[in-house]
PDB file of C-alpha atoms in Angstrom:
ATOM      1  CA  UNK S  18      12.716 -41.748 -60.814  1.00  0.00           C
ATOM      2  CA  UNK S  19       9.423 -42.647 -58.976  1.00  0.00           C
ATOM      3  CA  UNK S  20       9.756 -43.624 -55.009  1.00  0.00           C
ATOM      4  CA  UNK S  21       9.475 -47.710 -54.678  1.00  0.00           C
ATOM      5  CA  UNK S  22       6.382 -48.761 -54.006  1.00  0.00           C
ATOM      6  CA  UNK S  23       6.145 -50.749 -50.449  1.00  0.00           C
ATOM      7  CA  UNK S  24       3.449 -52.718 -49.312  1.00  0.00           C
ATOM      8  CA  UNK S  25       0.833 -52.248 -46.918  1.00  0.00           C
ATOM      9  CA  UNK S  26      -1.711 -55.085 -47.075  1.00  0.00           C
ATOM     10  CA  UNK S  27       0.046 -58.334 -46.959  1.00  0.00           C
ATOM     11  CA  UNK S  28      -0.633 -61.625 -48.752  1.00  0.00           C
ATOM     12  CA  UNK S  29      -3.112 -63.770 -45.945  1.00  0.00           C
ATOM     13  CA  UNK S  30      -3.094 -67.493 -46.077  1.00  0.00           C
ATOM     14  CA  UNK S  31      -5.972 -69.223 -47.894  1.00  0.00           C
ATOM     15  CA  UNK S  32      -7.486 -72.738 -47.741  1.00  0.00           C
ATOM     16  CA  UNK S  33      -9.178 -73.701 -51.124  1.00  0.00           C
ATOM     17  CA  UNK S  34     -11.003 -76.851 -51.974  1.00  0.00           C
ATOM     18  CA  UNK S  35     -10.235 -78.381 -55.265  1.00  0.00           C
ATOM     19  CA  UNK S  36     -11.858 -76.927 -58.039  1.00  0.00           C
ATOM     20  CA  UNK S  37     -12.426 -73.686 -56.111  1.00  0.00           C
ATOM     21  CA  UNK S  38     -10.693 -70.204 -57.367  1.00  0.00           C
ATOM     22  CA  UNK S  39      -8.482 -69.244 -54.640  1.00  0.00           C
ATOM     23  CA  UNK S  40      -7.909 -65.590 -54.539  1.00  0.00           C
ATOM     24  CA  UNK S  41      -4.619 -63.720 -53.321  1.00  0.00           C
ATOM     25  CA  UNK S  42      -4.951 -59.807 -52.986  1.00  0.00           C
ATOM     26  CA  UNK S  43      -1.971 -57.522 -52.045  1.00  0.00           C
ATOM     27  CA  UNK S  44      -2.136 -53.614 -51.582  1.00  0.00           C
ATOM     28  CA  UNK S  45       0.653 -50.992 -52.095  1.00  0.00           C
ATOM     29  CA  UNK S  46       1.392 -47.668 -50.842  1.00  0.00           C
ATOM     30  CA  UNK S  47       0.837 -46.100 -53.857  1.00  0.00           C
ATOM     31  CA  UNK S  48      -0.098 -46.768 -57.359  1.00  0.00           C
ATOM     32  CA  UNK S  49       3.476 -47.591 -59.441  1.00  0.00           C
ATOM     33  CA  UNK S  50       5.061 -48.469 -62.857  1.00  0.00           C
ATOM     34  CA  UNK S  51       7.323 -50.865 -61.468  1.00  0.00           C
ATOM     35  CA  UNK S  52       6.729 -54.584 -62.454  1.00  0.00           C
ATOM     36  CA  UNK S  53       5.053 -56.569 -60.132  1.00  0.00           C
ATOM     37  CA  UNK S  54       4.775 -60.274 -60.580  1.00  0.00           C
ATOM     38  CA  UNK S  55       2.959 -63.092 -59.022  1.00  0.00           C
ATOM     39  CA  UNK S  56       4.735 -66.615 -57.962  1.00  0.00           C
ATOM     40  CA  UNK S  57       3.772 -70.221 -57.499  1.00  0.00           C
ATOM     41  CA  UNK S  58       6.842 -71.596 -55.654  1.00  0.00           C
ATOM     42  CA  UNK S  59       9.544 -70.157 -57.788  1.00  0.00           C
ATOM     43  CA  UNK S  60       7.328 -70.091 -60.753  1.00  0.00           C
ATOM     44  CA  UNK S  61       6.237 -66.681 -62.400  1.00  0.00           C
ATOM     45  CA  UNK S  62       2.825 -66.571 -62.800  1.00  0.00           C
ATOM     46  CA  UNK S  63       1.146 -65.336 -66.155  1.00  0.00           C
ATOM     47  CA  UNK S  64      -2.757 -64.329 -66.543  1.00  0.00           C
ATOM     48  CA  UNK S  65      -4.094 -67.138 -68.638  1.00  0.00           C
ATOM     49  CA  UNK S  66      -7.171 -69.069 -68.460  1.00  0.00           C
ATOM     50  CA  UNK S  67      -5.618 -70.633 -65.292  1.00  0.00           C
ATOM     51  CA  UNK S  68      -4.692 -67.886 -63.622  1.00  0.00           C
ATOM     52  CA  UNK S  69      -6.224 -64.147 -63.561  1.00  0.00           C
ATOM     53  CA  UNK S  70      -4.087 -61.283 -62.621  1.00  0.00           C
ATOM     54  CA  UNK S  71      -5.930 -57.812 -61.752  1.00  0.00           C
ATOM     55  CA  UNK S  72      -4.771 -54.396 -61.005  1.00  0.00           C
ATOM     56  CA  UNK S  73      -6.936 -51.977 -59.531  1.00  0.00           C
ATOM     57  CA  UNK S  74      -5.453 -48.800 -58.089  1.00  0.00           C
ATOM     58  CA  UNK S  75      -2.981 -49.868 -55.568  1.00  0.00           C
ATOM     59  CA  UNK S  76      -4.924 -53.340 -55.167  1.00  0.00           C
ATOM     60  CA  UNK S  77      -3.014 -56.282 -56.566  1.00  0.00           C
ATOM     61  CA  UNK S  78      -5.548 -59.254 -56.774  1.00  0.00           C
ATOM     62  CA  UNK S  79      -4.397 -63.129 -58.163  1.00  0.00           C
ATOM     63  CA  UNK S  80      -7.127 -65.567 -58.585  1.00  0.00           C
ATOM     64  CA  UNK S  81      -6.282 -69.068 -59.546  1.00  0.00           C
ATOM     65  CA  UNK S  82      -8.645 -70.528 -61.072  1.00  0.00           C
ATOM     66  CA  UNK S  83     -10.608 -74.105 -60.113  1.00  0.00           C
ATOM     67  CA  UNK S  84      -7.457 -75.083 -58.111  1.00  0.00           C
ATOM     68  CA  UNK S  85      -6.087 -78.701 -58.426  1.00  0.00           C
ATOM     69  CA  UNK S  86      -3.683 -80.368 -55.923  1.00  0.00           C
ATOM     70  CA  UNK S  87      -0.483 -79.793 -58.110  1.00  0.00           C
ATOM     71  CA  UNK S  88      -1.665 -76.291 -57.586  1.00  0.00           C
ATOM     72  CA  UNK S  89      -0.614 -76.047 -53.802  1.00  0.00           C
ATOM     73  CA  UNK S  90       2.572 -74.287 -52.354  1.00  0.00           C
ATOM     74  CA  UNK S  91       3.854 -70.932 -51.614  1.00  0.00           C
ATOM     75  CA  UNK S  92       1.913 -68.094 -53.088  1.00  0.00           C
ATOM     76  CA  UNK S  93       4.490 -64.580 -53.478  1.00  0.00           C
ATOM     77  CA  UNK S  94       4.224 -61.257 -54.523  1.00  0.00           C
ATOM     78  CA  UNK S  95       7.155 -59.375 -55.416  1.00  0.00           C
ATOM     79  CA  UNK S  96       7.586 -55.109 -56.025  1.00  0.00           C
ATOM     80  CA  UNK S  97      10.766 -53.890 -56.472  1.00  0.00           C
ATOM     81  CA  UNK S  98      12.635 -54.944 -53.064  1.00  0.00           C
ATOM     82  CA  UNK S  99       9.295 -55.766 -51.463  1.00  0.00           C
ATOM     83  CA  UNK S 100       7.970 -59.144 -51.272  1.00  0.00           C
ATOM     84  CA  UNK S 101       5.159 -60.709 -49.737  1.00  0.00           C
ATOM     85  CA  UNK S 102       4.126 -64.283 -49.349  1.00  0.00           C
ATOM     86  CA  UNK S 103       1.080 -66.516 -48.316  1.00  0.00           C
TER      87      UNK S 103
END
């Protein structure tokens, strides 16, 4: 069994005008198998055409796409025990 992954680069707030892409980026201590899933409020997030979900390494990156007002509220970032919000 692998040791959790924590993180180390937290989730920073982020001011987007509508229409813009906002974009969320999280970094772990190490690269990991374990599911890691964004949320809007208490809404999983899926990469669509709304949303775009990239892993890179350790890097963790969320971009939501030409943002819209219904679009505001809590962004979070969840690993294992580990969770990280903006």
């Amino acid at each position: 069994k692998e040791p959790a992954a924590t993180i180390v680069e937290t989730l920073k707030d982020t001011t987007s005008y509508e229409g813009e892409d906002a974009v969320f980026e999280c970094r772990l201590s190490r690269e990991t198998t374990q599911d890691a899933q964004w949320f809007l409020g208490d809404v999983p997030l899926q990469s669509n055409e709304m949303n775009e979900i990239r892993v890179q390494g350790t890097r963790h990156t969320l971009v939501l796409r030409k943002v819209t007002l219904e679009d505001c509220g809590p962004i979070s970032f969840k690993v294992g025990q580990h969770t990280s919000a903006a």
